[in-house]
Amino acid sequence: MNIFKAMKPERVYESLVLVPWNELRAEGITTALLDFDNTLGPDHATEPEDYSYKCVKMIQDAGISCCLVSNAKSDRSAKIAAMLNIPVVTYANKPGTSGIFKAIELMKSTPKQSLMIGDQVFTDVIAGNRAGVRTFMVEKLHRPEIWYVMLKRPFEKLVRLIARF
């Protein structure tokens, strides 16, 4: 796969609430693979916020199952997923594909029926594209981020400029 193609999401939204979930369900999407940090909740939070619950409910109300797919430590991700009452794949190894495929198997889904959605090109988007699932990107939910994510953001901006998304 061309590296620039791997870095380009199909669509970009300001937030999860703007994603047309009902349309996606009508198109055959049955599984939403969701990043947590700065996608579904604040970066490095230890529990979901109201926005997190609202988004999961909105997605599920559209008839789409949710699965948290996170590179975060298993205890934090597992606790968050349990509070949201959704399955989780921890240590997802994004931009690798193993976590995506584990989630698809866990959800009894297929790549064609799945959508990966997150806030980072170099993890969420690349992992989803490499795994053959549709990929959407959302703008980061909150400003404060861990230092190593902040280091990647200027490169991500450059990629977005070149790939025009």
PDB file of C-alpha atoms in Angstrom:
ATOM      1  CA  MET A   1       0.000   0.000   0.000  1.00  0.00           C
ATOM      2  CA  ASN A   2       1.243   3.473  -0.886  1.00  0.00           C
ATOM      3  CA  ILE A   3       2.310   5.253   2.320  1.00  0.00           C
ATOM      4  CA  PHE A   4       0.394   8.429   1.476  1.00  0.00           C
ATOM      5  CA  LYS A   5      -2.732   6.405   0.739  1.00  0.00           C
ATOM      6  CA  ALA A   6      -2.285   4.627   4.079  1.00  0.00           C
ATOM      7  CA  MET A   7      -2.200   7.983   5.887  1.00  0.00           C
ATOM      8  CA  LYS A   8      -5.374   9.413   4.348  1.00  0.00           C
ATOM      9  CA  PRO A   9      -8.708   8.823   6.056  1.00  0.00           C
ATOM     10  CA  GLU A  10     -11.828   8.492   3.954  1.00  0.00           C
ATOM     11  CA  ARG A  11     -13.419  11.411   5.832  1.00  0.00           C
ATOM     12  CA  VAL A  12     -12.569  13.899   8.580  1.00  0.00           C
ATOM     13  CA  TYR A  13     -15.101  15.233  11.090  1.00  0.00           C
ATOM     14  CA  GLU A  14     -14.852  17.813  13.840  1.00  0.00           C
ATOM     15  CA  SER A  15     -16.217  15.278  16.342  1.00  0.00           C
ATOM     16  CA  LEU A  16     -17.926  11.912  16.667  1.00  0.00           C
ATOM     17  CA  VAL A  17     -21.325  13.564  17.034  1.00  0.00           C
ATOM     18  CA  LEU A  18     -21.104  14.853  13.444  1.00  0.00           C
ATOM     19  CA  VAL A  19     -20.489  11.434  11.887  1.00  0.00           C
ATOM     20  CA  PRO A  20     -23.602  10.269   9.970  1.00  0.00           C
ATOM     21  CA  TRP A  21     -24.010   6.994  11.867  1.00  0.00           C
ATOM     22  CA  ASN A  22     -27.430   6.130  10.406  1.00  0.00           C
ATOM     23  CA  GLU A  23     -26.065   6.538   6.862  1.00  0.00           C
ATOM     24  CA  LEU A  24     -23.098   4.337   7.699  1.00  0.00           C
ATOM     25  CA  ARG A  25     -25.418   1.627   9.022  1.00  0.00           C
ATOM     26  CA  ALA A  26     -27.424   1.837   5.794  1.00  0.00           C
ATOM     27  CA  GLU A  27     -24.123   1.393   3.889  1.00  0.00           C
ATOM     28  CA  GLY A  28     -23.420  -1.855   5.773  1.00  0.00           C
ATOM     29  CA  ILE A  29     -21.229  -0.675   8.656  1.00  0.00           C
ATOM     30  CA  THR A  30     -22.066  -2.774  11.727  1.00  0.00           C
ATOM     31  CA  THR A  31     -18.947  -2.200  13.843  1.00  0.00           C
ATOM     32  CA  ALA A  32     -17.279   1.017  15.015  1.00  0.00           C
ATOM     33  CA  LEU A  33     -13.700   0.510  16.205  1.00  0.00           C
ATOM     34  CA  LEU A  34     -13.086   3.525  18.427  1.00  0.00           C
ATOM     35  CA  ASP A  35      -9.892   5.027  19.740  1.00  0.00           C
ATOM     36  CA  PHE A  36     -10.349   6.547  23.200  1.00  0.00           C
ATOM     37  CA  ASP A  37      -7.703   9.186  23.911  1.00  0.00           C
ATOM     38  CA  ASN A  38      -8.802  12.481  22.337  1.00  0.00           C
ATOM     39  CA  THR A  39     -11.409  10.690  20.203  1.00  0.00           C
ATOM     40  CA  LEU A  40     -14.007   9.360  22.630  1.00  0.00           C
ATOM     41  CA  GLY A  41     -12.609  10.984  25.774  1.00  0.00           C
ATOM     42  CA  PRO A  42      -9.832  13.198  27.131  1.00  0.00           C
ATOM     43  CA  ASP A  43      -6.228  12.179  26.580  1.00  0.00           C
ATOM     44  CA  HIS A  44      -5.058   9.806  29.314  1.00  0.00           C
ATOM     45  CA  ALA A  45      -8.342  10.040  31.239  1.00  0.00           C
ATOM     46  CA  THR A  46      -9.074   7.240  33.673  1.00  0.00           C
ATOM     47  CA  GLU A  47     -12.813   7.287  33.070  1.00  0.00           C
ATOM     48  CA  PRO A  48     -15.244   8.325  30.354  1.00  0.00           C
ATOM     49  CA  GLU A  49     -16.943  11.721  30.399  1.00  0.00           C
ATOM     50  CA  ASP A  50     -20.536  12.590  29.444  1.00  0.00           C
ATOM     51  CA  TYR A  51     -19.437  13.053  25.812  1.00  0.00           C
ATOM     52  CA  SER A  52     -18.116   9.464  25.777  1.00  0.00           C
ATOM     53  CA  TYR A  53     -21.417   8.008  26.936  1.00  0.00           C
ATOM     54  CA  LYS A  54     -23.373  10.231  24.543  1.00  0.00           C
ATOM     55  CA  CYS A  55     -21.295   9.089  21.554  1.00  0.00           C
ATOM     56  CA  VAL A  56     -21.515   5.383  22.367  1.00  0.00           C
ATOM     57  CA  LYS A  57     -25.286   5.658  22.790  1.00  0.00           C
ATOM     58  CA  MET A  58     -25.644   7.585  19.515  1.00  0.00           C
ATOM     59  CA  ILE A  59     -23.617   4.962  17.614  1.00  0.00           C
ATOM     60  CA  GLN A  60     -25.500   2.061  19.195  1.00  0.00           C
ATOM     61  CA  ASP A  61     -28.862   3.755  18.540  1.00  0.00           C
ATOM     62  CA  ALA A  62     -27.907   3.728  14.844  1.00  0.00           C
ATOM     63  CA  GLY A  63     -27.546  -0.073  15.060  1.00  0.00           C
ATOM     64  CA  ILE A  64     -23.737  -0.116  15.099  1.00  0.00           C
ATOM     65  CA  SER A  65     -21.773  -2.023  17.746  1.00  0.00           C
ATOM     66  CA  CYS A  66     -18.821  -0.301  19.414  1.00  0.00           C
ATOM     67  CA  CYS A  67     -15.433  -1.686  20.376  1.00  0.00           C
ATOM     68  CA  LEU A  68     -12.678   0.315  22.042  1.00  0.00           C
ATOM     69  CA  VAL A  69      -9.359  -0.244  20.230  1.00  0.00           C
ATOM     70  CA  SER A  70      -6.625   1.418  22.227  1.00  0.00           C
ATOM     71  CA  ASN A  71      -2.847   1.442  22.436  1.00  0.00           C
ATOM     72  CA  ALA A  72      -3.247   2.387  26.104  1.00  0.00           C
ATOM     73  CA  LYS A  73      -2.373   0.155  29.029  1.00  0.00           C
ATOM     74  CA  SER A  74      -4.817  -2.669  29.522  1.00  0.00           C
ATOM     75  CA  ASP A  75      -6.033  -1.733  33.010  1.00  0.00           C
ATOM     76  CA  ARG A  76      -6.982   1.837  32.043  1.00  0.00           C
ATOM     77  CA  SER A  77      -8.590   0.854  28.716  1.00  0.00           C
ATOM     78  CA  ALA A  78     -10.412  -2.106  30.240  1.00  0.00           C
ATOM     79  CA  LYS A  79     -11.823   0.063  33.035  1.00  0.00           C
ATOM     80  CA  ILE A  80     -13.032   2.690  30.556  1.00  0.00           C
ATOM     81  CA  ALA A  81     -14.600   0.074  28.273  1.00  0.00           C
ATOM     82  CA  ALA A  82     -16.325  -1.583  31.240  1.00  0.00           C
ATOM     83  CA  MET A  83     -17.767   1.758  32.303  1.00  0.00           C
ATOM     84  CA  LEU A  84     -19.012   2.320  28.730  1.00  0.00           C
ATOM     85  CA  ASN A  85     -20.274  -1.283  28.623  1.00  0.00           C
ATOM     86  CA  ILE A  86     -18.460  -2.054  25.357  1.00  0.00           C
ATOM     87  CA  PRO A  87     -15.760  -4.613  24.424  1.00  0.00           C
ATOM     88  CA  VAL A  88     -12.113  -3.572  24.270  1.00  0.00           C
ATOM     89  CA  VAL A  89      -8.843  -4.512  22.626  1.00  0.00           C
ATOM     90  CA  THR A  90      -5.943  -3.139  24.650  1.00  0.00           C
ATOM     91  CA  TYR A  91      -2.335  -2.716  23.586  1.00  0.00           C
ATOM     92  CA  ALA A  92      -3.729  -2.597  20.047  1.00  0.00           C
ATOM     93  CA  ASN A  93      -0.296  -1.968  18.533  1.00  0.00           C
ATOM     94  CA  LYS A  94      -1.558   0.703  16.125  1.00  0.00           C
ATOM     95  CA  PRO A  95      -0.295   1.453  13.433  1.00  0.00           C
ATOM     96  CA  GLY A  96       0.053  -2.318  13.307  1.00  0.00           C
ATOM     97  CA  THR A  97      -3.041  -4.256  12.321  1.00  0.00           C
ATOM     98  CA  SER A  98      -3.165  -6.945  15.013  1.00  0.00           C
ATOM     99  CA  GLY A  99      -5.447  -4.945  17.316  1.00  0.00           C
ATOM    100  CA  ILE A 100      -7.813  -4.107  14.481  1.00  0.00           C
ATOM    101  CA  PHE A 101      -8.101  -7.756  13.469  1.00  0.00           C
ATOM    102  CA  LYS A 102      -8.574  -8.849  17.105  1.00  0.00           C
ATOM    103  CA  ALA A 103     -11.395  -6.337  17.457  1.00  0.00           C
ATOM    104  CA  ILE A 104     -13.068  -7.460  14.227  1.00  0.00           C
ATOM    105  CA  GLU A 105     -12.892 -11.080  15.391  1.00  0.00           C
ATOM    106  CA  LEU A 106     -14.138 -10.166  18.881  1.00  0.00           C
ATOM    107  CA  MET A 107     -17.100  -8.345  17.339  1.00  0.00           C
ATOM    108  CA  LYS A 108     -17.809 -11.193  14.886  1.00  0.00           C
ATOM    109  CA  SER A 109     -17.534  -8.665  12.092  1.00  0.00           C
ATOM    110  CA  THR A 110     -15.547  -8.312   8.866  1.00  0.00           C
ATOM    111  CA  PRO A 111     -13.245  -5.570   7.578  1.00  0.00           C
ATOM    112  CA  LYS A 112     -15.947  -4.560   5.082  1.00  0.00           C
ATOM    113  CA  GLN A 113     -18.477  -4.058   7.908  1.00  0.00           C
ATOM    114  CA  SER A 114     -16.039  -2.165  10.139  1.00  0.00           C
ATOM    115  CA  LEU A 115     -14.984   1.440  10.564  1.00  0.00           C
ATOM    116  CA  MET A 116     -11.896   2.608  12.481  1.00  0.00           C
ATOM    117  CA  ILE A 117     -12.231   6.113  13.849  1.00  0.00           C
ATOM    118  CA  GLY A 118      -9.627   8.070  15.759  1.00  0.00           C
ATOM    119  CA  ASP A 119      -7.790  11.357  16.053  1.00  0.00           C
ATOM    120  CA  GLN A 120      -4.301  10.394  14.847  1.00  0.00           C
ATOM    121  CA  VAL A 121      -2.993   9.739  11.354  1.00  0.00           C
ATOM    122  CA  PHE A 122       0.082   7.792  12.436  1.00  0.00           C
ATOM    123  CA  THR A 123      -1.818   5.311  14.592  1.00  0.00           C
ATOM    124  CA  ASP A 124      -5.576   5.073  13.980  1.00  0.00           C
ATOM    125  CA  VAL A 125      -5.759   5.943  10.286  1.00  0.00           C
ATOM    126  CA  ILE A 126      -2.747   3.931   9.170  1.00  0.00           C
ATOM    127  CA  ALA A 127      -3.821   0.885  11.208  1.00  0.00           C
ATOM    128  CA  GLY A 128      -7.341   0.956   9.808  1.00  0.00           C
ATOM    129  CA  ASN A 129      -6.234   1.462   6.219  1.00  0.00           C
ATOM    130  CA  ARG A 130      -3.636  -1.300   6.454  1.00  0.00           C
ATOM    131  CA  ALA A 131      -6.294  -3.647   7.861  1.00  0.00           C
ATOM    132  CA  GLY A 132      -8.665  -2.868   4.994  1.00  0.00           C
ATOM    133  CA  VAL A 133     -11.381  -1.163   7.039  1.00  0.00           C
ATOM    134  CA  ARG A 134     -12.916   2.212   6.344  1.00  0.00           C
ATOM    135  CA  THR A 135     -11.184   4.973   8.272  1.00  0.00           C
ATOM    136  CA  PHE A 136     -12.523   8.273   9.535  1.00  0.00           C
ATOM    137  CA  MET A 137     -10.585  10.818  11.499  1.00  0.00           C
ATOM    138  CA  VAL A 138     -11.922  13.249  14.075  1.00  0.00           C
ATOM    139  CA  GLU A 139     -10.198  16.375  15.301  1.00  0.00           C
ATOM    140  CA  LYS A 140      -8.644  15.948  18.731  1.00  0.00           C
ATOM    141  CA  LEU A 141     -11.218  16.315  21.465  1.00  0.00           C
ATOM    142  CA  HIS A 142      -9.133  18.265  23.993  1.00  0.00           C
ATOM    143  CA  ARG A 143      -6.085  20.475  23.773  1.00  0.00           C
ATOM    144  CA  PRO A 144      -3.789  18.933  26.415  1.00  0.00           C
ATOM    145  CA  GLU A 145      -1.960  15.877  25.130  1.00  0.00           C
ATOM    146  CA  ILE A 146       0.870  13.681  26.319  1.00  0.00           C
ATOM    147  CA  TRP A 147       4.276  14.880  25.106  1.00  0.00           C
ATOM    148  CA  TYR A 148       4.919  12.068  22.601  1.00  0.00           C
ATOM    149  CA  VAL A 149       1.619  12.727  20.806  1.00  0.00           C
ATOM    150  CA  MET A 150       2.409  16.452  20.699  1.00  0.00           C
ATOM    151  CA  LEU A 151       5.690  15.596  18.950  1.00  0.00           C
ATOM    152  CA  LYS A 152       3.786  13.853  16.135  1.00  0.00           C
ATOM    153  CA  ARG A 153       1.244  16.621  15.512  1.00  0.00           C
ATOM    154  CA  PRO A 154       3.485  18.870  13.316  1.00  0.00           C
ATOM    155  CA  PHE A 155       4.263  15.892  11.056  1.00  0.00           C
ATOM    156  CA  GLU A 156       0.583  15.038  10.951  1.00  0.00           C
ATOM    157  CA  LYS A 157      -0.166  18.626   9.873  1.00  0.00           C
ATOM    158  CA  LEU A 158       2.332  18.265   7.051  1.00  0.00           C
ATOM    159  CA  VAL A 159       0.758  14.996   5.898  1.00  0.00           C
ATOM    160  CA  ARG A 160      -2.689  16.588   6.005  1.00  0.00           C
ATOM    161  CA  LEU A 161      -1.435  19.490   3.924  1.00  0.00           C
ATOM    162  CA  ILE A 162       0.164  17.220   1.310  1.00  0.00           C
ATOM    163  CA  ALA A 163      -2.740  14.745   1.169  1.00  0.00           C
ATOM    164  CA  ARG A 164      -5.332  17.553   1.402  1.00  0.00           C
ATOM    165  CA  PHE A 165      -7.604  16.426   4.204  1.00  0.00           C
TER     166      PHE A 165
END
